[in-house]
């Protein structure tokens, strides 16, 4: 176990390592050439004129090279990092594009860019820079990508086309609603394309928009791209209005998250449906400490982390850490008890995992990666744990995920998920089988097939096709 001093040095070194990595400090995520060429192809197809094009954060020139092949009279590239600027036919400027706003206004027919994203330890805090932007004015700091979005819109001539890669949170997160409202006052979104993490480590989307007021019947194309092989089909849907998988068109609105619209749920359910929030007597978030205060003991109260939550129940052996009773790490509000449902609220690979605390030796102090759910009598915890593994639940969950690097589910959105309420007799049948599977897991077995079949039974039951035996 690390001493407090070692833990403190480890915490500080994380910050120090960050600032020693130039790409992280500058928020650089270079665009794969195939994706860059595809974005330029779409943007120029939407363009009304081809006099001038700009990439205000051009990096290694991924967008500049294809732009130079599209017949523009002028192609400009700007970047703060001279070490990555390419050799190409574009007009290249070294500098901070955010400080060049006055000279860039209303000059370009197409702006295509992948701006820097706010680094873990850095946002724009310069008062003079913030004052230059409507979205920065009156704020102590702002995400750099938000200011770049405003810069790009201002740099366009009326009717010009913007194509910009942004963190997914800008299109979905509640705190970013003011940014979306600003965008809709100044431009008309043409398409928002969700990109899988195959392209970038952060979860991102591509926004295509025109600098023009939106007509009353304006629609937005929403789509998801998993790999480069999906790009041609999405391009055809964008440019010809032909239908395609993972594509839908919706009226222009505040929520611009592709996954929200692509995962709209219409449950074929024969039972009453109620929001999760109405079925809970209590919901709370786990709690823990970090840095020099994060101290574990060799024995005591088990520490319940996300890795201990499995489809087969709670497995505390997967973590093996303890919290000393009465210590600062022993958070009373994070104590779990038998009957609780543990919901993993954070993490790309584990978000949405659910397990029921069935035995006293599965209780402990929950990490802040977990929600603790306590149900009213109308819904059995075991039935919910099974329902949470169905296609119906997962599809709803996809719409609620928020975040760019670290994905999470906000509590207020989780409470909106619809849950079927079968008669108690049916819930009891499923609960009995779930407990049997969990018990076998405690005995060292991994009953994958039995659980998969049970989940299918739950889905069939919800649709009214069959009931558990």
Short mmCIF file of C-alpha atoms in Angstrom, two decimals:
data_model
loop_
_atom_site.label_atom_id
_atom_site.label_comp_id
_atom_site.label_asym_id
_atom_site.label_seq_id
_atom_site.Cartn_x
_atom_site.Cartn_y
_atom_site.Cartn_z
CA UNK A 1 0.00 0.00 0.00
CA UNK A 2 1.33 3.50 -0.90
CA UNK A 3 2.04 5.95 1.86
CA UNK A 4 0.27 9.31 1.89
CA UNK A 5 3.49 10.93 0.66
CA UNK A 6 3.76 8.47 -2.23
CA UNK A 7 0.12 8.98 -3.12
CA UNK A 8 0.61 12.74 -3.12
CA UNK A 9 3.65 12.49 -5.38
CA UNK A 10 1.72 10.18 -7.72
CA UNK A 11 -1.14 12.69 -7.93
CA UNK A 12 1.21 15.61 -8.62
CA UNK A 13 3.20 13.67 -11.19
CA UNK A 14 0.00 13.10 -13.18
CA UNK A 15 -0.32 16.87 -13.55
CA UNK A 16 3.36 17.29 -14.27
CA UNK A 17 3.29 14.59 -16.94
CA UNK A 18 0.33 16.33 -18.57
CA UNK A 19 2.20 19.62 -18.97
CA UNK A 20 5.25 17.84 -20.36
CA UNK A 21 3.17 16.52 -23.26
CA UNK A 22 2.81 19.25 -25.89
CA UNK A 23 -0.19 17.63 -27.57
CA UNK A 24 -2.14 17.52 -24.32
CA UNK A 25 -1.31 21.09 -23.36
CA UNK A 26 -2.43 22.35 -26.78
CA UNK A 27 -5.46 20.03 -26.89
CA UNK A 28 -4.29 18.50 -30.17
CA UNK A 29 -6.19 15.58 -31.72
CA UNK A 30 -4.99 15.29 -35.31
CA UNK A 31 -7.59 14.24 -37.88
CA UNK A 32 -7.14 10.95 -39.81
CA UNK A 33 -6.56 11.84 -43.51
CA UNK A 34 -9.48 9.74 -44.81
CA UNK A 35 -11.91 11.42 -42.44
CA UNK A 36 -10.51 14.88 -43.25
CA UNK A 37 -10.88 14.32 -47.00
CA UNK A 38 -14.48 13.09 -46.49
CA UNK A 39 -15.41 16.16 -44.42
CA UNK A 40 -13.92 18.49 -47.04
CA UNK A 41 -15.82 16.68 -49.79
CA UNK A 42 -19.14 17.19 -47.99
CA UNK A 43 -18.45 20.79 -47.00
CA UNK A 44 -17.46 21.86 -50.52
CA UNK A 45 -20.48 20.07 -52.00
CA UNK A 46 -22.70 22.28 -49.79
CA UNK A 47 -20.73 25.44 -50.62
CA UNK A 48 -22.38 28.15 -52.74
CA UNK A 49 -19.02 29.72 -53.74
CA UNK A 50 -15.38 28.66 -53.74
CA UNK A 51 -13.44 31.87 -53.37
CA UNK A 52 -11.81 31.34 -49.96
CA UNK A 53 -11.50 28.55 -47.39
CA UNK A 54 -10.03 28.49 -43.89
CA UNK A 55 -8.80 26.07 -41.27
CA UNK A 56 -8.09 28.20 -38.16
CA UNK A 57 -6.46 25.29 -36.30
CA UNK A 58 -4.81 23.54 -39.22
CA UNK A 59 -2.22 21.44 -37.35
CA UNK A 60 -0.50 19.09 -39.76
CA UNK A 61 -2.68 20.17 -42.70
CA UNK A 62 -5.13 17.25 -42.86
CA UNK A 63 -7.86 19.60 -44.16
CA UNK A 64 -5.60 21.96 -46.12
CA UNK A 65 -4.38 19.37 -48.61
CA UNK A 66 -7.87 18.32 -49.81
CA UNK A 67 -9.07 21.97 -49.71
CA UNK A 68 -6.26 22.95 -52.05
CA UNK A 69 -7.57 20.40 -54.55
CA UNK A 70 -11.09 21.86 -54.59
CA UNK A 71 -10.53 24.94 -56.73
CA UNK A 72 -10.59 27.67 -54.07
CA UNK A 73 -8.81 30.89 -55.04
CA UNK A 74 -7.43 31.15 -51.51
CA UNK A 75 -6.89 28.53 -48.79
CA UNK A 76 -5.77 29.76 -45.39
CA UNK A 77 -4.32 27.73 -42.54
CA UNK A 78 -3.60 29.06 -39.04
CA UNK A 79 -2.01 27.24 -36.11
CA UNK A 80 -0.36 28.24 -32.86
CA UNK A 81 2.16 25.38 -33.15
CA UNK A 82 4.69 26.10 -35.91
CA UNK A 83 6.30 22.68 -35.46
CA UNK A 84 3.39 20.86 -37.12
CA UNK A 85 2.56 23.22 -40.00
CA UNK A 86 2.65 21.42 -43.36
CA UNK A 87 4.27 22.39 -46.64
CA UNK A 88 1.43 23.01 -49.06
CA UNK A 89 -0.12 25.61 -51.36
CA UNK A 90 -2.20 27.18 -48.58
CA UNK A 91 -1.44 30.53 -47.02
CA UNK A 92 -0.04 29.61 -43.60
CA UNK A 93 -0.05 31.83 -40.52
CA UNK A 94 1.54 31.03 -37.16
CA UNK A 95 -0.51 32.37 -34.29
CA UNK A 96 -3.56 32.07 -32.08
CA UNK A 97 -6.60 32.31 -34.37
CA UNK A 98 -8.76 33.45 -31.45
CA UNK A 99 -6.75 36.70 -31.36
CA UNK A 100 -7.24 37.23 -35.11
CA UNK A 101 -11.04 37.36 -35.05
CA UNK A 102 -11.39 40.96 -36.33
CA UNK A 103 -9.29 40.24 -39.43
CA UNK A 104 -11.10 36.96 -40.20
CA UNK A 105 -14.73 38.13 -40.02
CA UNK A 106 -16.99 37.51 -43.05
CA UNK A 107 -14.13 36.45 -45.36
CA UNK A 108 -14.62 32.76 -46.13
CA UNK A 109 -17.03 30.57 -48.07
CA UNK A 110 -15.97 27.38 -46.27
CA UNK A 111 -14.42 26.88 -42.84
CA UNK A 112 -13.30 23.34 -42.03
CA UNK A 113 -11.48 22.54 -38.80
CA UNK A 114 -10.74 20.25 -35.89
CA UNK A 115 -10.05 22.82 -33.15
CA UNK A 116 -8.11 22.13 -29.96
CA UNK A 117 -10.22 20.70 -27.15
CA UNK A 118 -9.97 21.97 -23.59
CA UNK A 119 -7.11 20.13 -21.95
CA UNK A 120 -7.63 18.41 -18.61
CA UNK A 121 -5.96 21.23 -16.70
CA UNK A 122 -6.59 24.16 -19.03
CA UNK A 123 -9.37 26.39 -20.40
CA UNK A 124 -9.24 29.87 -21.91
CA UNK A 125 -9.01 32.31 -18.99
CA UNK A 126 -7.51 35.41 -20.63
CA UNK A 127 -10.06 38.21 -19.91
CA UNK A 128 -9.26 40.06 -23.15
CA UNK A 129 -9.82 36.93 -25.25
CA UNK A 130 -13.04 36.05 -23.43
CA UNK A 131 -14.35 39.59 -23.87
CA UNK A 132 -13.88 39.27 -27.65
CA UNK A 133 -16.47 36.49 -27.88
CA UNK A 134 -20.16 36.52 -27.08
CA UNK A 135 -19.85 33.01 -25.61
CA UNK A 136 -16.92 34.08 -23.42
CA UNK A 137 -18.14 37.47 -22.28
CA UNK A 138 -18.80 37.71 -18.55
CA UNK A 139 -17.26 34.29 -17.84
CA UNK A 140 -14.12 33.48 -15.87
CA UNK A 141 -13.18 30.73 -18.31
CA UNK A 142 -14.51 28.98 -21.39
CA UNK A 143 -13.75 25.76 -23.27
CA UNK A 144 -11.45 26.62 -26.16
CA UNK A 145 -13.54 24.59 -28.62
CA UNK A 146 -16.58 26.75 -27.81
CA UNK A 147 -14.68 29.92 -28.70
CA UNK A 148 -13.40 28.29 -31.90
CA UNK A 149 -16.99 27.43 -32.85
CA UNK A 150 -17.96 31.10 -32.53
CA UNK A 151 -14.81 32.17 -34.40
CA UNK A 152 -15.63 29.85 -37.31
CA UNK A 153 -19.20 31.11 -37.64
CA UNK A 154 -18.02 34.75 -37.63
CA UNK A 155 -15.32 33.95 -40.21
CA UNK A 156 -17.95 32.77 -42.73
CA UNK A 157 -19.66 34.97 -45.27
CA UNK A 158 -23.45 34.81 -45.26
CA UNK A 159 -24.42 31.46 -46.75
CA UNK A 160 -20.97 30.00 -46.07
CA UNK A 161 -20.53 26.43 -44.86
CA UNK A 162 -18.93 25.28 -41.62
CA UNK A 163 -17.61 21.77 -40.94
CA UNK A 164 -16.15 21.39 -37.45
CA UNK A 165 -15.24 18.46 -35.19
CA UNK A 166 -16.39 19.05 -31.62
CA UNK A 167 -16.73 17.07 -28.38
CA UNK A 168 -20.04 15.23 -28.21
CA UNK A 169 -20.96 17.10 -25.04
CA UNK A 170 -21.52 20.34 -26.94
CA UNK A 171 -24.42 18.68 -28.76
CA UNK A 172 -25.94 16.96 -25.73
CA UNK A 173 -24.87 18.28 -22.34
CA UNK A 174 -27.28 20.49 -20.43
CA UNK A 175 -24.60 23.09 -19.48
CA UNK A 176 -23.87 23.46 -23.23
CA UNK A 177 -27.46 24.40 -24.03
CA UNK A 178 -26.48 28.09 -24.19
CA UNK A 179 -23.87 27.22 -26.85
CA UNK A 180 -26.41 25.36 -28.97
CA UNK A 181 -28.88 28.22 -28.63
CA UNK A 182 -26.20 30.68 -29.76
CA UNK A 183 -25.42 28.46 -32.75
CA UNK A 184 -29.07 28.24 -33.79
CA UNK A 185 -29.33 32.05 -33.72
CA UNK A 186 -26.42 32.39 -36.14
CA UNK A 187 -26.45 29.30 -38.35
CA UNK A 188 -28.56 26.43 -39.65
CA UNK A 189 -27.27 22.94 -38.84
CA UNK A 190 -27.26 20.73 -41.93
CA UNK A 191 -25.98 17.54 -40.31
CA UNK A 192 -24.42 16.24 -37.09
CA UNK A 193 -22.40 13.05 -37.51
CA UNK A 194 -21.42 11.01 -34.46
CA UNK A 195 -17.92 9.51 -34.67
CA UNK A 196 -17.01 6.34 -32.81
CA UNK A 197 -13.82 6.20 -30.74
CA UNK A 198 -12.23 4.47 -33.70
CA UNK A 199 -11.36 7.98 -34.96
CA UNK A 200 -10.39 9.81 -31.74
CA UNK A 201 -9.83 8.83 -28.13
CA UNK A 202 -12.41 11.47 -27.18
CA UNK A 203 -16.06 11.04 -28.21
CA UNK A 204 -16.70 13.53 -31.00
CA UNK A 205 -19.19 14.68 -33.63
CA UNK A 206 -18.87 16.54 -36.93
CA UNK A 207 -21.16 19.53 -37.36
CA UNK A 208 -22.04 20.75 -40.85
CA UNK A 209 -23.86 24.11 -40.79
CA UNK A 210 -24.70 27.04 -43.04
CA UNK A 211 -24.42 30.66 -41.89
CA UNK A 212 -28.02 31.59 -42.57
CA UNK A 213 -31.34 31.81 -40.71
CA UNK A 214 -33.09 28.44 -40.58
CA UNK A 215 -36.25 28.19 -42.73
CA UNK A 216 -39.39 26.98 -40.87
CA UNK A 217 -39.17 23.50 -42.44
CA UNK A 218 -35.41 23.02 -41.91
CA UNK A 219 -34.27 19.52 -40.98
CA UNK A 220 -30.99 18.14 -39.66
CA UNK A 221 -29.48 14.84 -40.73
CA UNK A 222 -28.22 12.80 -37.78
CA UNK A 223 -25.92 9.85 -38.38
CA UNK A 224 -23.33 7.63 -36.73
CA UNK A 225 -20.03 6.52 -38.29
CA UNK A 226 -18.31 3.52 -36.78
CA UNK A 227 -15.35 3.17 -39.20
CA UNK A 228 -14.13 4.65 -42.50
CA UNK A 229 -16.18 2.04 -44.40
CA UNK A 230 -19.38 3.83 -43.30
CA UNK A 231 -18.36 7.17 -44.79
CA UNK A 232 -19.49 6.69 -48.43
CA UNK A 233 -22.98 5.59 -47.40
CA UNK A 234 -23.37 8.55 -45.03
CA UNK A 235 -22.12 10.92 -47.75
CA UNK A 236 -24.75 9.62 -50.16
CA UNK A 237 -27.48 10.07 -47.56
CA UNK A 238 -26.23 13.61 -46.85
CA UNK A 239 -26.03 14.77 -50.44
CA UNK A 240 -28.98 12.90 -52.00
CA UNK A 241 -31.45 12.57 -49.09
CA UNK A 242 -31.50 8.81 -49.62
CA UNK A 243 -32.19 6.67 -46.52
CA UNK A 244 -29.36 4.70 -44.93
CA UNK A 245 -28.70 2.71 -41.74
CA UNK A 246 -27.74 4.81 -38.72
CA UNK A 247 -29.26 7.90 -40.36
CA UNK A 248 -32.37 9.95 -39.59
CA UNK A 249 -33.70 13.42 -40.36
CA UNK A 250 -35.35 15.57 -37.72
CA UNK A 251 -36.54 19.20 -37.52
CA UNK A 252 -33.95 21.68 -36.26
CA UNK A 253 -34.07 21.72 -32.46
CA UNK A 254 -31.98 22.40 -29.37
CA UNK A 255 -30.93 18.78 -28.80
CA UNK A 256 -28.36 18.06 -31.52
CA UNK A 257 -27.04 14.74 -30.21
CA UNK A 258 -27.06 12.10 -32.98
CA UNK A 259 -27.25 9.22 -30.53
CA UNK A 260 -30.26 10.81 -28.84
CA UNK A 261 -32.19 10.88 -32.11
CA UNK A 262 -30.89 7.60 -33.54
CA UNK A 263 -31.84 5.73 -30.37
CA UNK A 264 -35.38 6.98 -29.97
CA UNK A 265 -37.25 4.23 -28.20
CA UNK A 266 -40.75 2.99 -28.84
CA UNK A 267 -41.08 0.05 -26.51
CA UNK A 268 -43.50 -2.67 -27.63
CA UNK A 269 -44.46 -3.25 -24.02
CA UNK A 270 -47.64 -4.94 -22.80
CA UNK A 271 -47.12 -3.70 -19.21
CA UNK A 272 -47.46 -0.20 -17.72
CA UNK A 273 -44.31 1.92 -18.17
CA UNK A 274 -43.13 4.39 -15.54
CA UNK A 275 -40.04 6.64 -15.26
CA UNK A 276 -37.36 5.14 -13.05
CA UNK A 277 -37.54 8.15 -10.72
CA UNK A 278 -41.13 7.31 -9.77
CA UNK A 279 -40.10 3.79 -8.73
CA UNK A 280 -37.31 4.79 -6.36
CA UNK A 281 -37.56 5.58 -2.70
CA UNK A 282 -33.99 6.89 -2.82
CA UNK A 283 -31.07 7.44 -5.17
CA UNK A 284 -27.65 8.57 -4.04
CA UNK A 285 -24.16 8.69 -5.45
CA UNK A 286 -21.28 6.85 -3.83
CA UNK A 287 -18.47 8.92 -2.37
CA UNK A 288 -14.73 8.66 -1.90
CA UNK A 289 -11.60 10.79 -1.48
CA UNK A 290 -8.64 11.39 -3.77
CA UNK A 291 -5.07 12.63 -3.58
CA UNK A 292 -3.33 12.49 -0.24
CA UNK A 293 -6.62 11.75 1.57
CA UNK A 294 -7.24 8.54 -0.38
CA UNK A 295 -6.13 5.90 2.11
CA UNK A 296 -7.12 2.25 2.20
CA UNK A 297 -6.70 -0.22 5.05
CA UNK A 298 -5.58 -3.85 5.17
CA UNK A 299 -8.98 -4.79 6.62
CA UNK A 300 -12.26 -3.18 7.56
CA UNK A 301 -15.27 -2.23 5.42
CA UNK A 302 -15.04 -3.45 1.79
CA UNK A 303 -14.57 -0.75 -0.85
CA UNK A 304 -17.23 -1.20 -3.54
CA UNK A 305 -15.88 0.01 -6.87
CA UNK A 306 -17.22 -0.23 -10.42
CA UNK A 307 -15.13 -3.33 -11.10
CA UNK A 308 -17.01 -5.24 -8.36
CA UNK A 309 -20.35 -4.77 -10.20
CA UNK A 310 -20.89 -7.70 -12.57
CA UNK A 311 -23.87 -9.03 -14.57
CA UNK A 312 -23.96 -11.90 -12.05
CA UNK A 313 -24.03 -9.77 -8.91
CA UNK A 314 -21.54 -8.04 -6.62
CA UNK A 315 -18.04 -9.57 -6.44
CA UNK A 316 -15.96 -7.68 -3.87
CA UNK A 317 -12.95 -9.95 -4.51
CA UNK A 318 -12.44 -8.11 -7.79
CA UNK A 319 -11.20 -5.06 -5.90
CA UNK A 320 -9.99 -6.37 -2.55
CA UNK A 321 -9.53 -2.97 -0.91
CA UNK A 322 -10.89 -1.91 2.47
CA UNK A 323 -11.82 1.30 4.25
CA UNK A 324 -11.05 1.73 7.96
CA UNK A 325 -14.26 2.13 9.95
CA UNK A 326 -14.77 5.71 11.05
CA UNK A 327 -11.97 7.03 8.81
CA UNK A 328 -12.47 9.93 6.36
CA UNK A 329 -12.89 7.31 3.60
CA UNK A 330 -15.85 5.77 5.47
CA UNK A 331 -18.65 7.88 4.01
CA UNK A 332 -21.99 7.10 5.76
CA UNK A 333 -24.00 8.22 2.71
CA UNK A 334 -22.03 5.77 0.54
CA UNK A 335 -22.71 2.70 2.69
CA UNK A 336 -24.64 0.01 0.80
CA UNK A 337 -27.10 -2.52 2.20
CA UNK A 338 -28.89 -5.69 1.13
CA UNK A 339 -31.50 -4.93 -1.52
CA UNK A 340 -29.62 -1.99 -3.03
CA UNK A 341 -29.07 -1.85 -6.79
CA UNK A 342 -25.61 -0.62 -7.76
CA UNK A 343 -25.50 1.24 -11.08
CA UNK A 344 -22.15 2.12 -12.72
CA UNK A 345 -22.58 5.70 -13.89
CA UNK A 346 -19.13 6.40 -15.40
CA UNK A 347 -16.79 4.75 -17.87
CA UNK A 348 -16.75 3.88 -21.56
CA UNK A 349 -16.63 0.12 -21.07
CA UNK A 350 -18.59 -0.36 -17.86
CA UNK A 351 -21.22 2.39 -17.81
CA UNK A 352 -24.68 0.99 -17.14
CA UNK A 353 -23.55 -2.21 -15.40
CA UNK A 354 -26.02 -3.16 -12.68
CA UNK A 355 -26.02 -5.61 -9.77
CA UNK A 356 -28.18 -6.24 -6.71
CA UNK A 357 -26.62 -6.50 -3.24
CA UNK A 358 -28.03 -9.88 -2.16
CA UNK A 359 -25.95 -10.75 0.93
CA UNK A 360 -24.47 -8.97 3.94
CA UNK A 361 -20.94 -9.87 2.83
CA UNK A 362 -21.55 -7.91 -0.42
CA UNK A 363 -22.11 -4.59 1.38
CA UNK A 364 -19.51 -1.86 1.78
CA UNK A 365 -18.66 1.76 0.98
CA UNK A 366 -19.50 2.64 -2.62
CA UNK A 367 -17.13 4.52 -4.90
CA UNK A 368 -18.33 7.75 -6.52
CA UNK A 369 -18.48 5.89 -9.85
CA UNK A 370 -21.69 4.25 -8.57
CA UNK A 371 -25.29 5.25 -8.04
CA UNK A 372 -27.08 3.47 -5.21
CA UNK A 373 -30.73 2.79 -6.11
CA UNK A 374 -33.38 1.82 -3.55
CA UNK A 375 -36.74 0.77 -4.93
CA UNK A 376 -40.29 1.15 -3.77
CA UNK A 377 -42.34 -2.09 -3.37
CA UNK A 378 -43.79 -1.84 -6.91
CA UNK A 379 -40.54 -3.06 -8.51
CA UNK A 380 -38.20 -5.82 -7.36
CA UNK A 381 -34.48 -4.94 -7.52
CA UNK A 382 -33.71 -8.28 -9.17
CA UNK A 383 -36.18 -7.62 -12.00
CA UNK A 384 -34.66 -4.19 -12.60
CA UNK A 385 -31.15 -5.70 -12.69
CA UNK A 386 -32.31 -8.02 -15.48
CA UNK A 387 -34.23 -5.32 -17.34
CA UNK A 388 -31.09 -3.13 -17.25
CA UNK A 389 -29.36 -5.74 -19.40
CA UNK A 390 -32.03 -5.79 -22.11
CA UNK A 391 -31.90 -4.09 -25.49
CA UNK A 392 -34.76 -1.79 -24.44
CA UNK A 393 -32.86 -0.38 -21.47
CA UNK A 394 -29.51 -0.14 -23.26
CA UNK A 395 -31.05 1.74 -26.15
CA UNK A 396 -32.49 4.31 -23.78
CA UNK A 397 -29.17 4.53 -21.95
CA UNK A 398 -27.32 5.37 -25.19
CA UNK A 399 -29.38 8.53 -25.46
CA UNK A 400 -28.41 9.65 -21.97
CA UNK A 401 -24.63 9.26 -22.06
CA UNK A 402 -22.78 12.52 -21.72
CA UNK A 403 -19.12 13.47 -21.89
CA UNK A 404 -16.17 13.43 -24.25
CA UNK A 405 -13.28 11.56 -22.66
CA UNK A 406 -15.01 10.22 -19.57
CA UNK A 407 -18.60 9.23 -20.35
CA UNK A 408 -21.24 9.52 -17.62
CA UNK A 409 -25.00 9.40 -17.08
CA UNK A 410 -26.39 12.43 -15.21
CA UNK A 411 -28.70 11.44 -12.39
CA UNK A 412 -31.59 13.62 -13.56
CA UNK A 413 -31.53 11.92 -16.99
CA UNK A 414 -31.25 8.41 -15.57
CA UNK A 415 -34.44 9.01 -13.62
CA UNK A 416 -36.29 9.52 -16.92
CA UNK A 417 -35.63 6.00 -18.24
CA UNK A 418 -38.86 4.09 -18.76
CA UNK A 419 -39.26 0.83 -16.84
CA UNK A 420 -42.01 -1.78 -17.40
CA UNK A 421 -43.99 -2.88 -14.33
CA UNK A 422 -45.13 -6.51 -14.76
CA UNK A 423 -47.40 -8.09 -12.15
CA UNK A 424 -45.51 -9.01 -8.98
CA UNK A 425 -45.95 -12.73 -9.67
CA UNK A 426 -43.98 -12.37 -12.93
CA UNK A 427 -41.31 -10.25 -11.26
CA UNK A 428 -40.93 -12.89 -8.56
CA UNK A 429 -40.33 -15.62 -11.14
CA UNK A 430 -37.55 -13.65 -12.77
CA UNK A 431 -36.10 -12.65 -9.38
CA UNK A 432 -35.85 -16.30 -8.34
CA UNK A 433 -33.90 -17.25 -11.47
CA UNK A 434 -31.65 -14.19 -11.12
CA UNK A 435 -30.81 -15.16 -7.53
CA UNK A 436 -30.03 -18.71 -8.62
CA UNK A 437 -27.60 -17.43 -11.28
CA UNK A 438 -25.95 -15.08 -8.77
CA UNK A 439 -25.58 -17.92 -6.27
CA UNK A 440 -23.86 -20.11 -8.84
CA UNK A 441 -21.49 -17.22 -9.57
CA UNK A 442 -20.66 -16.94 -5.86
CA UNK A 443 -19.75 -20.63 -5.95
CA UNK A 444 -17.17 -20.04 -8.69
CA UNK A 445 -19.23 -20.69 -11.82
CA UNK A 446 -19.81 -18.25 -14.72
CA UNK A 447 -23.29 -19.05 -16.05
CA UNK A 448 -23.11 -16.85 -19.18
CA UNK A 449 -25.51 -18.90 -21.30
CA UNK A 450 -28.15 -19.08 -18.59
CA UNK A 451 -28.03 -15.30 -18.08
CA UNK A 452 -28.25 -14.59 -21.81
CA UNK A 453 -31.28 -16.84 -22.13
CA UNK A 454 -32.88 -15.17 -19.12
CA UNK A 455 -32.37 -11.70 -20.64
CA UNK A 456 -34.04 -12.89 -23.86
CA UNK A 457 -36.94 -14.18 -21.74
CA UNK A 458 -37.28 -10.76 -20.10
CA UNK A 459 -37.40 -9.08 -23.53
CA UNK A 460 -39.99 -11.58 -24.79
CA UNK A 461 -42.04 -11.10 -21.65
CA UNK A 462 -42.00 -7.31 -22.04
CA UNK A 463 -43.36 -7.72 -25.57
CA UNK A 464 -45.96 -10.20 -24.37
CA UNK A 465 -44.55 -13.21 -26.21
CA UNK A 466 -43.81 -15.47 -23.26
CA UNK A 467 -43.56 -15.65 -19.50
CA UNK A 468 -40.86 -17.20 -17.30
CA UNK A 469 -41.48 -20.78 -16.19
#
